Structure formats: structure tokens, C-alpha cells
Amino acid sequence: MEAQLTNTIQVTNAPTLELSDIQATVLRPRPSPYKGQYLIIRIDDATQGREMLRRLIPHVAPADDWWAPTLPGWLAVAFTFQGLKALGVPQASLDSFPQEFREGMAARASILNDVGNNAPANWEYPFGTTDAHVAIAVYAKDEQSLDTVLERARQSQQDLPGISIIYRLKFSELPEGRNPFGFKDGLHNPQVEGSGADVHPGYGAAIKAGEFVMGYPDELGEAASGPEPEVLRINGTFLAFRKFHMGVAAFRKYLRDQASSPEEEELIAAKMVGRWRSGAPLALAPERDDATIGADLDRNNDFSYEDDMRGLKCPFSAHIRRVNPRDALKNEIVAVNLHQCLRRGTNYGPPLPEGVLEDDGEERGGVFILIGAHLKQQFEFVQSQWVTDGDFINQGAEQDPMIGNKRVDGTFTIPKLPVRRRLHGLPQFVDVRGGEYCFMPGLRALKWLAGLNGESS
Ligand code: HEM
């Protein structure tokens, strides 16, 4: 799906961002089909950490021509706060990073509502520990290109005993670009001003680059003033890495129990997401799925909630209306733009065969990389206010029906005439398996990091 996006993007504006210095993953969607791996690395020796980085840098892809990538595979690299420490970044520089990044995702659990199953105590190793230092993402269009890039990553650690790969997760596209629940994914991402491309209708006005990349003005006209030094900051950004387990059997079973027909199951599923499985938004196809809209990149984002202020088409609580209320929060367009992230999602694990309602014990789900220059007002705000609370839409403690943690009674309200329908007892469909906040520097900044202590980069 996302490759279609890249293939059809019109390049109408000269980029004003320094694309050759920004990492490709910030702007570039994954290929379709895609294959890849996430690696997490621990650095026990700072000098060897910087040597690894020097070897990696030539293979880190810049965002040049991101709308028409020529590379069959590419690599992205990012660091946790512990990772920057392990590389030997000076204390004054460490202290200049935003507090949420310095604390790390696990320490922010109470703000993020990562409680119960989602609590850091239940996360997989090495998430939330001081061992997770460097995150590498490798994206490729096929197995062969993946092997080539992985080999480069392997060579960067060769003969460096102070460097260990402590986590590896393979990911790949599921049939038809669906997620494990069966929904088309990767349909919407904000348009970044100055990135050089005009996307399809419905993406809204381009959002100021400073929301996503440091060194440029943001929606408030300000440019980030930390971290220091400037060379480290310019063209860098932050990301929230989240690994989710998806309870596909539980989701199917819940739908079956609530519905009296297969058609009604599909309707309830669509109401939870705000789109039909084909990707067609309820705002445009409120009664039944219209796969032609789902597949049409000029239409599947070209909608507004303006004529649906009672949520009769798309419920207030539907996932996509919560996480991006577009024009549904009256007169708050600017505020909505302050809470956007670029999303780079991938899926892992085998699909659960069609029709199966019992869990087969397989690990399957998605990994999301939510990219933005302001973790606190972007990922943390969306997760704490829009996903795991219902106040902003006058729904009390009701959470996102797909990804909420159902700490209270799991309800989901579907506005309807003459009376609304309220579903109860929603199980938790998605469990957090782990996560980290990372800093993704620009390419010059990577060289600065590799050259700390005067080593030549
Ligand atoms: C397992 C977890 C998740 C699942 C299954 C999921 C599923 C989906 C699906 C099916 C869509 C519609 C297609 C698309 O545009 O890609 C979507 C859109 C979106 N999701 Fe999620 N999502 C998950 C986690 C998250 C998280 C953690 C966030 C942010 C905190 C998020 C933010 C968004 C946004 C911003 C959109 C675009 C909304 C729009 O159309 O304007 N999602 N998600």
C-alpha cells in the first residue's frame, strides 16, 4: 500500500528540507511488499560503539528522492538515552535532551497508561532495561536485498566484542497489505512541509517541518533549542518504538458474540477502527464497505468529520477519529496539528488463518515507530489523552476500542438513532510487549557521534 503511495506522489515543490542529511525512514514509507528486521544492540565499550557507528554510517540511507527510492533496501539507526551515554556523549549534551527522552518510555508508564498487561514489568527483554542502546531498522523489498543490508549491519560489529546484538525481530508484509486484524494499514500520514512532494487529496495542509525534524520552524513558529550542540540536533528527530501483540482470535470472537450476522460483525469492526477492512473510511462509506474507495489513494483520505458531528457515521471513539480527530474538534485545527506523528508500522508473525476463533499461541502483531520532534506533545499526548481517555470526546473513561488497555470496564459507544448502542466487556485486544524512546540523528550528527573523543569519522 505504501509503495503505491510513493509511486504516485507528485513532486511539485523543490524540497526545502536538507534531505541529504535526514535519515530516509523519517520521510520514506516502507516498500510494498516489504521484509525487514529490527535489531537492538548493547554497547559495553564506548570506543567500539563509535567504531561500529563509523562502519555503519556509509550504509544509513538519506532521505534524498524519498518519494521514488532507488535502493532495494536501507538501514536506519537510532539511540536510546542509555545508548548515547554508552557512546560517551558528554554530560552537558546528555542533560540538554528533553526530560521524557532522558527518562525513557518505561519510566513514563503512568503517563502513558502502560498498566496491567502493558506494564513495563511484563515487557520482553531488553525493552525498558538499561541494556537497549542502539536500534537498527532494516527495510527491504525482498529477501535478497534484506540479506545484503543485514550483512552490512553484521560487518559493522565484526571483531568488536564490546558490541552485542541482544534482540532481533523479523517483520514482513501480510497478504494485501493488511494488519493481523485484517485491516489495510499505512493509509494515512501527515504531509511534511518542504519535503518536496504533494500527496493525494485529503491530507490537509502540509504540517510545518519542525514538528517532525529539528532545525526548522514548527507549527508555533519555533525551532527546537535542544539537544546541544547544534550539530547533533539539526535534521534529527525522536521516535517512540512500540511492539504490540495483537489478539486476533479474541477480536474475532468478540465480534462474533456481539453480532447477529457476518455483515454486522464487519460493521462493528469498521465502527471500532473508523474504516472498513478494505481501508474505505466510514465517513465516506457509512453503511457498507466500498473497496473501490479503500483502494483509491485519491479518495481514501479525502474526508472530513464536519457533517458527522454526532458520530453517526464514524463513532467519536473509533481508532482513527481518536488518534487524528481532523476537523472533528471544532476550531482546534492548530491543536490537532500539534499532535501528529509520522507512522512507520510493520507487522510480525504469521497470520491467523481465516475463520479461526481460538488463539493458536503464536506471537503476532505490529511494531510502530511514531516519529516526531516533540515526543511529549505528540506520542505521549495522543497515547494518554486520545487513546486511553475519553474526556476530550465526552466519553468519560472510555478508551480506544482497538488499542486501549481496558483498565476500567471495556466499553465502546456507537452513536445511533433512535438510541446509541454501547458495547461492554471489550477484552484488551492489543498488549504492549515493549517500547523505547529513541533519538534518530541526521547524518552529520551521526558522524559527530562517531567522532567523539577526537576519533576521525
Ligand atoms: C496494534 C496497534 C495498532 C493498530 C492495530 C492500529 C490500526 C490502525 C489502522 C487499521 C489504521 C487505518 C489505516 C491507516 O491509516 O494506517 C490506523 C490509523 C492510524 N493510527 Fe493506528 N493502530 C495501532 C496503533 C496506533 C498507535 C499506538 C497510534 C498512535 C499513538 C496510532 C495512530 C494512528 C494514526 C494517527 C492513524 C491515522 C488516522 C487517520 O486516518 O487520520 N495507531 N491505525
Short mmCIF file of C-alpha atoms and ligand atoms in Angstrom, two decimals:
data_model
loop_
_atom_site.label_atom_id
_atom_site.label_comp_id
_atom_site.label_asym_id
_atom_site.label_seq_id
_atom_site.Cartn_x
_atom_site.Cartn_y
_atom_site.Cartn_z
CA MET A 1 0.00 0.00 0.00
CA GLU A 2 2.67 2.46 0.99
CA ALA A 3 4.74 1.72 -2.08
CA GLN A 4 1.75 2.71 -4.20
CA LEU A 5 1.86 5.94 -2.30
CA THR A 6 5.49 6.52 -3.15
CA ASN A 7 4.98 5.59 -6.78
CA THR A 8 2.19 8.05 -7.32
CA ILE A 9 3.39 11.02 -5.32
CA GLN A 10 3.73 14.14 -7.45
CA VAL A 11 6.89 16.07 -6.87
CA THR A 12 5.76 19.61 -7.42
CA ASN A 13 7.80 21.63 -4.96
CA ALA A 14 11.53 21.90 -4.64
CA PRO A 15 12.37 20.40 -1.25
CA THR A 16 13.44 22.97 1.30
CA LEU A 17 14.47 20.38 3.85
CA GLU A 18 18.05 19.19 3.80
CA LEU A 19 17.06 15.74 2.58
CA SER A 20 20.61 14.52 2.12
CA ASP A 21 21.15 14.87 5.89
CA ILE A 22 17.82 13.49 7.18
CA GLN A 23 17.55 9.73 7.62
CA ALA A 24 15.35 8.17 4.93
CA THR A 25 12.98 6.48 7.37
CA VAL A 26 11.74 9.84 8.63
CA LEU A 27 10.09 10.57 5.28
CA ARG A 28 10.14 7.35 3.31
CA PRO A 29 7.35 4.79 3.64
CA ARG A 30 8.39 1.17 3.63
CA PRO A 31 8.36 -0.66 0.29
CA SER A 32 5.47 -2.92 -0.62
CA PRO A 33 5.84 -5.83 -0.27
CA TYR A 34 8.37 -5.35 2.49
CA LYS A 35 10.68 -7.52 4.55
CA GLY A 36 12.88 -6.40 7.36
CA GLN A 37 14.36 -6.75 10.79
CA TYR A 38 14.74 -4.67 13.90
CA LEU A 39 17.96 -5.16 15.83
CA ILE A 40 18.71 -3.86 19.29
CA ILE A 41 22.33 -3.51 20.27
CA ARG A 42 24.14 -3.11 23.59
CA ILE A 43 27.41 -1.20 23.75
CA ASP A 44 29.77 -2.29 26.53
CA ASP A 45 32.73 -0.32 25.23
CA ALA A 46 32.32 3.28 24.05
CA THR A 47 35.31 3.25 21.68
CA GLN A 48 33.99 0.11 19.99
CA GLY A 49 30.50 1.66 19.89
CA ARG A 50 31.86 4.61 17.94
CA GLU A 51 33.82 2.28 15.65
CA MET A 52 30.62 0.36 14.91
CA LEU A 53 28.92 3.64 14.11
CA ARG A 54 31.72 4.72 11.75
CA ARG A 55 31.31 1.46 9.86
CA LEU A 56 27.52 1.79 9.74
CA ILE A 57 27.29 5.40 8.59
CA PRO A 58 28.01 4.78 4.88
CA HIS A 59 25.01 2.43 4.82
CA VAL A 60 22.50 4.68 6.58
CA ALA A 61 20.16 5.90 3.85
CA PRO A 62 19.47 9.63 3.50
CA ALA A 63 16.02 10.89 2.50
CA ASP A 64 17.05 12.14 -0.98
CA ASP A 65 14.43 11.16 -3.53
CA TRP A 66 12.39 9.58 -0.74
CA TRP A 67 9.25 9.57 -2.94
CA ALA A 68 10.94 7.34 -5.55
CA PRO A 69 13.54 5.30 -3.70
CA THR A 70 16.03 3.53 -5.87
CA LEU A 71 17.60 1.45 -3.12
CA PRO A 72 16.17 -2.07 -2.76
CA GLY A 73 16.95 -1.98 0.94
CA TRP A 74 18.04 0.53 3.54
CA LEU A 75 19.04 0.92 7.11
CA ALA A 76 18.06 3.38 9.83
CA VAL A 77 19.77 3.89 13.15
CA ALA A 78 18.57 5.47 16.39
CA PHE A 79 19.75 5.66 20.01
CA THR A 80 18.11 5.46 23.39
CA PHE A 81 19.30 7.84 26.10
CA GLN A 82 21.24 4.95 27.64
CA GLY A 83 22.79 4.37 24.21
CA LEU A 84 24.04 7.96 23.94
CA LYS A 85 25.58 7.56 27.38
CA ALA A 86 27.19 4.28 26.36
CA LEU A 87 28.71 6.01 23.32
CA GLY A 88 30.34 8.58 25.56
CA VAL A 89 28.24 11.66 24.75
CA PRO A 90 29.36 14.44 27.15
CA GLN A 91 27.18 15.07 30.19
CA ALA A 92 26.31 18.65 29.15
CA SER A 93 24.91 17.32 25.91
CA LEU A 94 23.04 14.46 27.63
CA ASP A 95 21.48 16.98 30.00
CA SER A 96 20.20 19.05 27.06
CA PHE A 97 17.85 16.31 25.81
CA PRO A 98 14.15 16.57 26.67
CA GLN A 99 13.15 15.05 30.00
CA GLU A 100 10.83 12.39 28.58
CA PHE A 101 13.61 11.07 26.36
CA ARG A 102 16.11 11.06 29.22
CA GLU A 103 13.67 9.14 31.41
CA GLY A 104 12.79 6.61 28.71
CA MET A 105 9.44 5.05 27.80
CA ALA A 106 9.28 2.58 30.70
CA ALA A 107 9.68 5.35 33.29
CA ARG A 108 6.77 7.19 31.67
CA ALA A 109 4.41 4.21 32.14
CA SER A 110 1.98 6.01 34.43
CA ILE A 111 1.64 8.91 31.97
CA LEU A 112 1.22 6.52 29.04
CA ASN A 113 -1.25 4.36 30.95
CA ASP A 114 1.03 1.38 30.42
CA VAL A 115 -0.50 -0.56 33.29
CA GLY A 116 -1.76 -4.12 33.79
CA ASN A 117 -0.68 -6.34 30.88
CA ASN A 118 1.06 -3.34 29.33
CA ALA A 119 3.22 -2.53 32.35
CA PRO A 120 6.99 -2.49 31.75
CA ALA A 121 7.34 -5.36 34.24
CA ASN A 122 5.69 -7.54 31.57
CA TRP A 123 7.81 -6.31 28.65
CA GLU A 124 10.19 -8.53 26.72
CA TYR A 125 13.90 -8.14 27.31
CA PRO A 126 15.65 -5.74 26.61
CA PHE A 127 12.81 -3.20 26.48
CA GLY A 128 12.75 -0.86 29.43
CA THR A 129 16.16 -2.00 30.71
CA THR A 130 19.42 -0.07 30.63
CA ASP A 131 20.76 -2.59 28.07
CA ALA A 132 18.86 -1.32 25.00
CA HIS A 133 21.26 1.18 23.40
CA VAL A 134 21.02 1.27 19.62
CA ALA A 135 18.04 0.37 17.46
CA ILE A 136 18.60 -0.53 13.85
CA ALA A 137 15.75 -0.98 11.38
CA VAL A 138 16.42 -2.67 8.07
CA TYR A 139 13.77 -2.38 5.37
CA ALA A 140 13.98 -4.23 2.07
CA LYS A 141 11.81 -5.11 -0.87
CA ASP A 142 12.82 -8.79 -0.90
CA GLU A 143 14.79 -11.45 0.97
CA GLN A 144 17.95 -10.97 -1.08
CA SER A 145 18.12 -7.21 -0.52
CA LEU A 146 17.41 -7.81 3.16
CA ASP A 147 20.35 -10.22 3.42
CA THR A 148 22.61 -7.68 1.73
CA VAL A 149 21.76 -4.91 4.20
CA LEU A 150 21.85 -7.28 7.19
CA GLU A 151 25.32 -8.37 6.15
CA ARG A 152 26.43 -4.71 6.25
CA ALA A 153 24.98 -4.40 9.73
CA ARG A 154 26.78 -7.59 10.77
CA GLN A 155 30.10 -6.37 9.41
CA SER A 156 29.79 -3.16 11.38
CA GLN A 157 30.09 -5.26 14.56
CA GLN A 158 32.74 -7.70 13.37
CA ASP A 159 35.65 -8.18 15.81
CA LEU A 160 34.10 -5.77 18.29
CA PRO A 161 33.48 -7.89 21.40
CA GLY A 162 32.10 -4.87 23.25
CA ILE A 163 29.10 -4.80 20.90
CA SER A 164 26.25 -7.33 21.18
CA ILE A 165 23.03 -7.79 19.27
CA ILE A 166 20.63 -8.51 22.11
CA TYR A 167 17.31 -8.51 20.24
CA ARG A 168 16.17 -9.31 16.74
CA LEU A 169 12.66 -9.21 15.29
CA LYS A 170 11.78 -10.16 11.74
CA PHE A 171 8.88 -8.42 10.07
CA SER A 172 7.15 -8.68 6.71
CA GLU A 173 4.05 -7.58 4.89
CA LEU A 174 0.93 -9.71 5.27
CA PRO A 175 -1.20 -10.52 2.20
CA GLU A 176 -2.86 -7.45 0.60
CA GLY A 177 -1.01 -5.09 2.95
CA ARG A 178 -3.39 -5.91 5.83
CA ASN A 179 -2.54 -5.87 9.52
CA PRO A 180 -3.08 -9.07 11.59
CA PHE A 181 -6.67 -7.96 12.40
CA GLY A 182 -7.34 -7.86 8.65
CA PHE A 183 -7.37 -4.07 8.07
CA LYS A 184 -5.46 -2.35 5.31
CA ASP A 185 -2.77 -0.31 7.01
CA GLY A 186 -0.38 2.52 6.29
CA LEU A 187 -3.05 4.64 4.64
CA HIS A 188 -2.53 7.99 6.29
CA ASN A 189 0.49 10.02 7.27
CA PRO A 190 0.77 13.77 7.66
CA GLN A 191 2.31 15.74 4.83
CA VAL A 192 5.58 17.41 5.83
CA GLU A 193 6.08 20.96 4.55
CA GLY A 194 9.20 21.37 2.46
CA SER A 195 9.67 17.64 1.88
CA GLY A 196 9.19 18.18 -1.83
CA ALA A 197 6.04 16.26 -2.52
CA ASP A 198 2.36 16.94 -2.76
CA VAL A 199 0.36 13.93 -1.73
CA HIS A 200 -3.16 12.83 -2.53
CA PRO A 201 -6.29 14.82 -1.68
CA GLY A 202 -7.48 14.80 1.91
CA TYR A 203 -4.15 15.00 3.71
CA GLY A 204 -4.90 18.56 4.76
CA ALA A 205 -2.45 21.41 4.60
CA ALA A 206 1.18 20.43 4.94
CA ILE A 207 2.39 20.49 8.52
CA LYS A 208 5.44 22.59 9.41
CA ALA A 209 8.62 20.56 9.16
CA GLY A 210 9.73 21.47 12.69
CA GLU A 211 7.02 19.18 14.03
CA PHE A 212 8.93 16.22 12.60
CA VAL A 213 12.54 17.28 12.09
CA MET A 214 14.62 19.58 14.30
CA GLY A 215 16.25 22.63 12.79
CA TYR A 216 13.09 24.01 11.16
CA PRO A 217 10.17 26.09 12.47
CA ASP A 218 7.26 24.11 13.89
CA GLU A 219 3.53 24.91 13.94
CA LEU A 220 4.15 27.52 16.66
CA GLY A 221 6.91 29.15 14.62
CA GLU A 222 9.60 27.88 16.96
CA ALA A 223 12.63 25.70 16.27
CA ALA A 224 13.92 23.20 18.84
CA SER A 225 16.68 24.63 21.05
CA GLY A 226 17.96 21.31 22.40
CA PRO A 227 19.75 18.95 22.33
CA GLU A 228 23.13 20.64 22.23
CA PRO A 229 25.38 21.03 20.36
CA GLU A 230 23.51 22.22 17.30
CA VAL A 231 25.27 19.73 15.02
CA LEU A 232 23.66 16.92 16.99
CA ARG A 233 20.19 18.44 16.76
CA ILE A 234 19.88 19.63 13.16
CA ASN A 235 17.93 17.19 10.98
CA GLY A 236 17.41 14.84 13.89
CA THR A 237 14.15 13.67 15.44
CA PHE A 238 12.71 11.42 18.13
CA LEU A 239 10.70 8.28 17.87
CA ALA A 240 8.54 6.09 20.03
CA PHE A 241 9.16 2.42 19.26
CA ARG A 242 6.25 0.22 20.40
CA LYS A 243 5.93 -3.52 19.96
CA PHE A 244 2.33 -4.76 20.16
CA HIS A 245 0.93 -8.26 20.41
CA MET A 246 -2.45 -8.49 18.66
CA GLY A 247 -5.07 -10.88 19.99
CA VAL A 248 -6.64 -11.72 16.65
CA ALA A 249 -8.73 -14.66 17.91
CA ALA A 250 -10.08 -12.54 20.79
CA PHE A 251 -11.01 -9.79 18.34
CA ARG A 252 -12.83 -12.18 16.00
CA LYS A 253 -14.61 -13.91 18.86
CA TYR A 254 -15.77 -10.63 20.38
CA LEU A 255 -17.22 -9.52 17.05
CA ARG A 256 -18.97 -12.89 16.64
CA ASP A 257 -20.51 -12.60 20.11
CA GLN A 258 -21.81 -9.07 19.55
CA ALA A 259 -23.26 -9.54 16.09
CA SER A 260 -26.19 -11.49 14.72
CA SER A 261 -24.80 -11.78 11.17
CA PRO A 262 -21.44 -11.67 9.36
CA GLU A 263 -22.45 -8.27 7.93
CA GLU A 264 -23.00 -6.91 11.42
CA GLU A 265 -19.62 -8.28 12.53
CA GLU A 266 -17.99 -6.30 9.75
CA LEU A 267 -19.94 -3.18 10.65
CA ILE A 268 -18.89 -3.35 14.32
CA ALA A 269 -15.27 -3.95 13.29
CA ALA A 270 -15.42 -0.92 11.00
CA LYS A 271 -17.01 1.20 13.74
CA MET A 272 -14.10 0.32 16.04
CA VAL A 273 -11.45 1.35 13.54
CA GLY A 274 -13.30 4.07 11.60
CA ARG A 275 -12.51 2.30 8.34
CA TRP A 276 -13.68 -0.92 6.76
CA ARG A 277 -11.10 -3.64 6.38
CA SER A 278 -10.59 -2.51 2.76
CA GLY A 279 -9.47 0.89 4.05
CA ALA A 280 -12.66 2.71 2.99
CA PRO A 281 -13.40 5.32 5.70
CA LEU A 282 -16.81 5.22 7.40
CA ALA A 283 -17.02 8.96 6.74
CA LEU A 284 -17.35 8.14 3.02
CA ALA A 285 -18.91 4.67 3.20
CA PRO A 286 -21.05 4.70 6.34
CA GLU A 287 -23.41 1.81 5.57
CA ARG A 288 -21.34 -0.79 3.79
CA ASP A 289 -17.81 -1.36 2.60
CA ASP A 290 -16.78 0.13 -0.72
CA ALA A 291 -13.47 -1.48 -1.63
CA THR A 292 -13.02 0.85 -4.60
CA ILE A 293 -12.77 3.80 -2.19
CA GLY A 294 -10.41 1.81 0.04
CA ALA A 295 -8.06 1.19 -2.88
CA ASP A 296 -8.29 4.69 -4.34
CA LEU A 297 -5.45 6.80 -2.98
CA ASP A 298 -7.15 9.95 -4.23
CA ARG A 299 -10.26 9.18 -2.19
CA ASN A 300 -9.44 7.08 0.85
CA ASN A 301 -8.23 10.07 2.87
CA ASP A 302 -10.39 12.73 1.29
CA PHE A 303 -12.91 13.08 4.10
CA SER A 304 -13.92 15.31 6.94
CA TYR A 305 -15.98 14.82 10.09
CA GLU A 306 -17.72 18.15 9.58
CA ASP A 307 -21.05 16.60 8.61
CA ASP A 308 -20.75 13.84 11.22
CA MET A 309 -20.53 15.82 14.44
CA ARG A 310 -22.88 13.36 16.16
CA GLY A 311 -20.68 10.41 15.21
CA LEU A 312 -23.49 8.61 13.40
CA LYS A 313 -21.16 7.57 10.60
CA CYS A 314 -17.84 7.29 12.40
CA PRO A 315 -18.08 6.94 16.21
CA PHE A 316 -16.18 9.52 18.29
CA SER A 317 -14.33 6.60 19.86
CA ALA A 318 -13.27 4.91 16.60
CA HIS A 319 -9.49 4.45 16.46
CA ILE A 320 -8.79 6.78 13.52
CA ARG A 321 -11.11 9.52 14.82
CA ARG A 322 -9.45 9.45 18.23
CA VAL A 323 -5.84 9.41 17.08
CA ASN A 324 -6.41 12.07 14.41
CA PRO A 325 -9.67 13.94 15.01
CA ARG A 326 -9.05 16.02 11.85
CA ASP A 327 -11.78 18.69 11.88
CA ALA A 328 -13.96 16.93 14.49
CA LEU A 329 -12.56 19.02 17.34
CA LYS A 330 -14.25 22.27 16.40
CA ASN A 331 -11.99 25.29 15.91
CA GLU A 332 -8.99 23.37 17.08
CA ILE A 333 -7.27 22.66 13.80
CA VAL A 334 -3.98 24.09 15.02
CA ALA A 335 -4.17 21.98 18.17
CA VAL A 336 -4.71 18.79 16.16
CA ASN A 337 -1.64 19.61 14.08
CA LEU A 338 0.44 19.80 17.25
CA HIS A 339 -0.27 16.15 17.96
CA GLN A 340 0.62 14.44 14.68
CA CYS A 341 3.30 11.78 14.28
CA LEU A 342 4.72 10.14 11.20
CA ARG A 343 3.93 6.43 11.45
CA ARG A 344 6.15 3.67 10.15
CA GLY A 345 4.33 0.47 11.05
CA THR A 346 5.32 -3.11 10.26
CA ASN A 347 3.78 -6.48 11.07
CA TYR A 348 5.39 -9.59 12.51
CA GLY A 349 4.30 -13.19 12.97
CA PRO A 350 2.15 -15.46 10.81
CA PRO A 351 -1.44 -14.50 10.00
CA LEU A 352 -4.13 -16.41 11.93
CA PRO A 353 -5.94 -18.49 9.28
CA GLU A 354 -9.33 -17.13 8.22
CA GLY A 355 -12.25 -18.22 10.38
CA VAL A 356 -10.15 -19.42 13.35
CA LEU A 357 -11.61 -18.16 16.63
CA GLU A 358 -9.24 -19.87 19.06
CA ASP A 359 -5.81 -18.49 19.87
CA ASP A 360 -3.03 -20.66 18.44
CA GLY A 361 -0.38 -19.33 20.82
CA GLU A 362 1.66 -17.69 18.02
CA GLU A 363 3.27 -14.32 18.60
CA ARG A 364 1.87 -11.90 16.04
CA GLY A 365 1.32 -8.18 15.94
CA GLY A 366 2.83 -4.93 14.87
CA VAL A 367 5.73 -2.66 15.61
CA PHE A 368 5.05 1.04 15.34
CA ILE A 369 7.64 3.74 15.01
CA LEU A 370 5.94 7.04 15.79
CA ILE A 371 8.22 9.85 14.67
CA GLY A 372 8.11 13.47 15.81
CA ALA A 373 10.30 16.26 17.17
CA HIS A 374 8.18 16.58 20.33
CA LEU A 375 7.60 13.20 22.00
CA LYS A 376 5.68 14.79 24.85
CA GLN A 377 3.07 16.66 22.86
CA GLN A 378 2.90 14.11 20.07
CA PHE A 379 3.14 10.43 21.04
CA GLU A 380 2.65 10.94 24.79
CA PHE A 381 -0.28 13.30 24.35
CA VAL A 382 -2.04 11.03 21.84
CA GLN A 383 -1.45 7.91 23.94
CA SER A 384 -2.53 9.45 27.26
CA GLN A 385 -5.34 11.78 26.16
CA TRP A 386 -6.77 10.40 22.97
CA VAL A 387 -6.12 6.65 23.21
CA THR A 388 -6.55 5.85 26.90
CA ASP A 389 -9.01 8.54 27.97
CA GLY A 390 -12.41 9.64 26.72
CA ASP A 391 -12.71 13.12 28.19
CA PHE A 392 -11.90 15.02 25.00
CA ILE A 393 -14.89 13.43 23.26
CA ASN A 394 -17.16 13.44 26.33
CA GLN A 395 -16.94 9.67 26.67
CA GLY A 396 -15.77 9.53 30.28
CA ALA A 397 -13.18 6.82 30.86
CA GLU A 398 -13.92 5.01 27.57
CA GLN A 399 -10.72 4.15 25.71
CA ASP A 400 -9.74 3.40 22.14
CA PRO A 401 -11.61 0.15 21.34
CA MET A 402 -8.67 -1.33 19.41
CA ILE A 403 -5.62 -0.30 21.40
CA GLY A 404 -6.92 0.87 24.78
CA ASN A 405 -5.88 -1.15 27.82
CA LYS A 406 -9.41 -1.52 29.24
CA ARG A 407 -8.31 -0.76 32.76
CA VAL A 408 -11.89 0.13 33.64
CA ASP A 409 -14.92 -1.63 32.09
CA GLY A 410 -14.19 -2.04 28.38
CA THR A 411 -16.97 -0.08 26.72
CA PHE A 412 -17.39 1.19 23.19
CA THR A 413 -20.14 3.63 22.27
CA ILE A 414 -21.67 3.58 18.80
CA PRO A 415 -23.87 6.66 18.25
CA LYS A 416 -27.06 5.56 16.51
CA LEU A 417 -30.69 6.68 16.09
CA PRO A 418 -33.04 6.41 17.85
CA VAL A 419 -30.69 5.21 20.63
CA ARG A 420 -26.96 4.67 20.79
CA ARG A 421 -25.53 1.20 21.16
CA ARG A 422 -22.98 0.65 23.89
CA LEU A 423 -20.84 -2.47 23.81
CA HIS A 424 -19.48 -3.75 27.12
CA GLY A 425 -16.82 -6.15 28.26
CA LEU A 426 -14.33 -5.43 25.47
CA PRO A 427 -11.26 -7.56 26.11
CA GLN A 428 -7.85 -5.99 25.66
CA PHE A 429 -7.09 -6.82 22.03
CA VAL A 430 -3.61 -5.32 21.93
CA ASP A 431 -0.85 -5.83 24.53
CA VAL A 432 2.34 -3.78 24.66
CA ARG A 433 5.31 -6.16 24.53
CA GLY A 434 7.85 -3.37 24.92
CA GLY A 435 8.97 0.01 23.79
CA GLU A 436 11.72 2.60 23.81
CA TYR A 437 12.15 6.28 23.07
CA CYS A 438 14.94 6.84 20.57
CA PHE A 439 16.78 9.76 19.04
CA MET A 440 17.29 9.46 15.28
CA PRO A 441 20.09 11.87 14.35
CA GLY A 442 20.78 13.33 10.93
CA LEU A 443 23.80 12.03 9.02
CA ARG A 444 26.20 14.82 10.07
CA ALA A 445 25.17 14.23 13.66
CA LEU A 446 25.95 10.53 13.28
CA LYS A 447 29.46 11.49 12.19
CA TRP A 448 29.76 13.82 15.17
CA LEU A 449 28.77 10.96 17.47
CA ALA A 450 31.24 8.61 15.79
CA GLY A 451 33.98 11.20 16.15
CA LEU A 452 33.51 11.93 19.84
CA ASN A 453 36.81 11.79 21.68
CA GLY A 454 38.60 13.12 18.63
CA GLU A 455 38.46 9.88 16.63
CA SER A 456 38.29 10.58 12.92
CA SER A 457 34.88 9.84 11.45
C1 HEM B 1 -1.61 -2.60 17.33
C2 HEM B 1 -1.79 -1.30 17.37
C3 HEM B 1 -2.49 -0.53 16.30
C4 HEM B 1 -3.35 -0.96 15.33
C5 HEM B 1 -3.87 -2.37 15.09
C6 HEM B 1 -3.70 0.20 14.53
C7 HEM B 1 -4.54 0.17 13.43
C8 HEM B 1 -4.76 1.23 12.57
C9 HEM B 1 -5.49 1.17 11.32
C10 HEM B 1 -6.13 -0.08 10.74
C11 HEM B 1 -5.49 2.42 10.80
C12 HEM B 1 -6.14 2.85 9.46
C13 HEM B 1 -5.23 2.71 8.30
C14 HEM B 1 -4.02 3.62 8.29
O1 HEM B 1 -4.14 4.84 8.09
O2 HEM B 1 -2.93 3.11 8.53
C15 HEM B 1 -4.76 3.27 11.70
C16 HEM B 1 -4.55 4.61 11.51
C17 HEM B 1 -3.91 5.41 12.41
N1 HEM B 1 -3.34 5.03 13.60
FE1 HEM B 1 -3.30 3.19 14.38
N2 HEM B 1 -3.10 1.29 15.05
C18 HEM B 1 -2.35 0.89 16.13
C19 HEM B 1 -1.57 1.69 16.96
C20 HEM B 1 -1.53 3.05 16.87
C21 HEM B 1 -0.83 3.91 17.80
C22 HEM B 1 -0.08 3.43 19.05
C23 HEM B 1 -1.02 5.18 17.37
C24 HEM B 1 -0.54 6.47 17.99
C25 HEM B 1 -0.37 6.63 19.29
C26 HEM B 1 -1.79 5.12 16.15
C27 HEM B 1 -2.11 6.20 15.37
C28 HEM B 1 -2.76 6.14 14.16
C29 HEM B 1 -2.98 7.30 13.30
C30 HEM B 1 -2.52 8.73 13.57
C31 HEM B 1 -3.70 6.84 12.20
C32 HEM B 1 -4.18 7.69 11.01
C33 HEM B 1 -5.53 8.26 11.33
C34 HEM B 1 -6.15 8.97 10.14
O3 HEM B 1 -6.62 8.31 9.22
O4 HEM B 1 -6.18 10.18 10.14
N3 HEM B 1 -2.10 3.82 15.88
N4 HEM B 1 -4.33 2.53 12.78
#
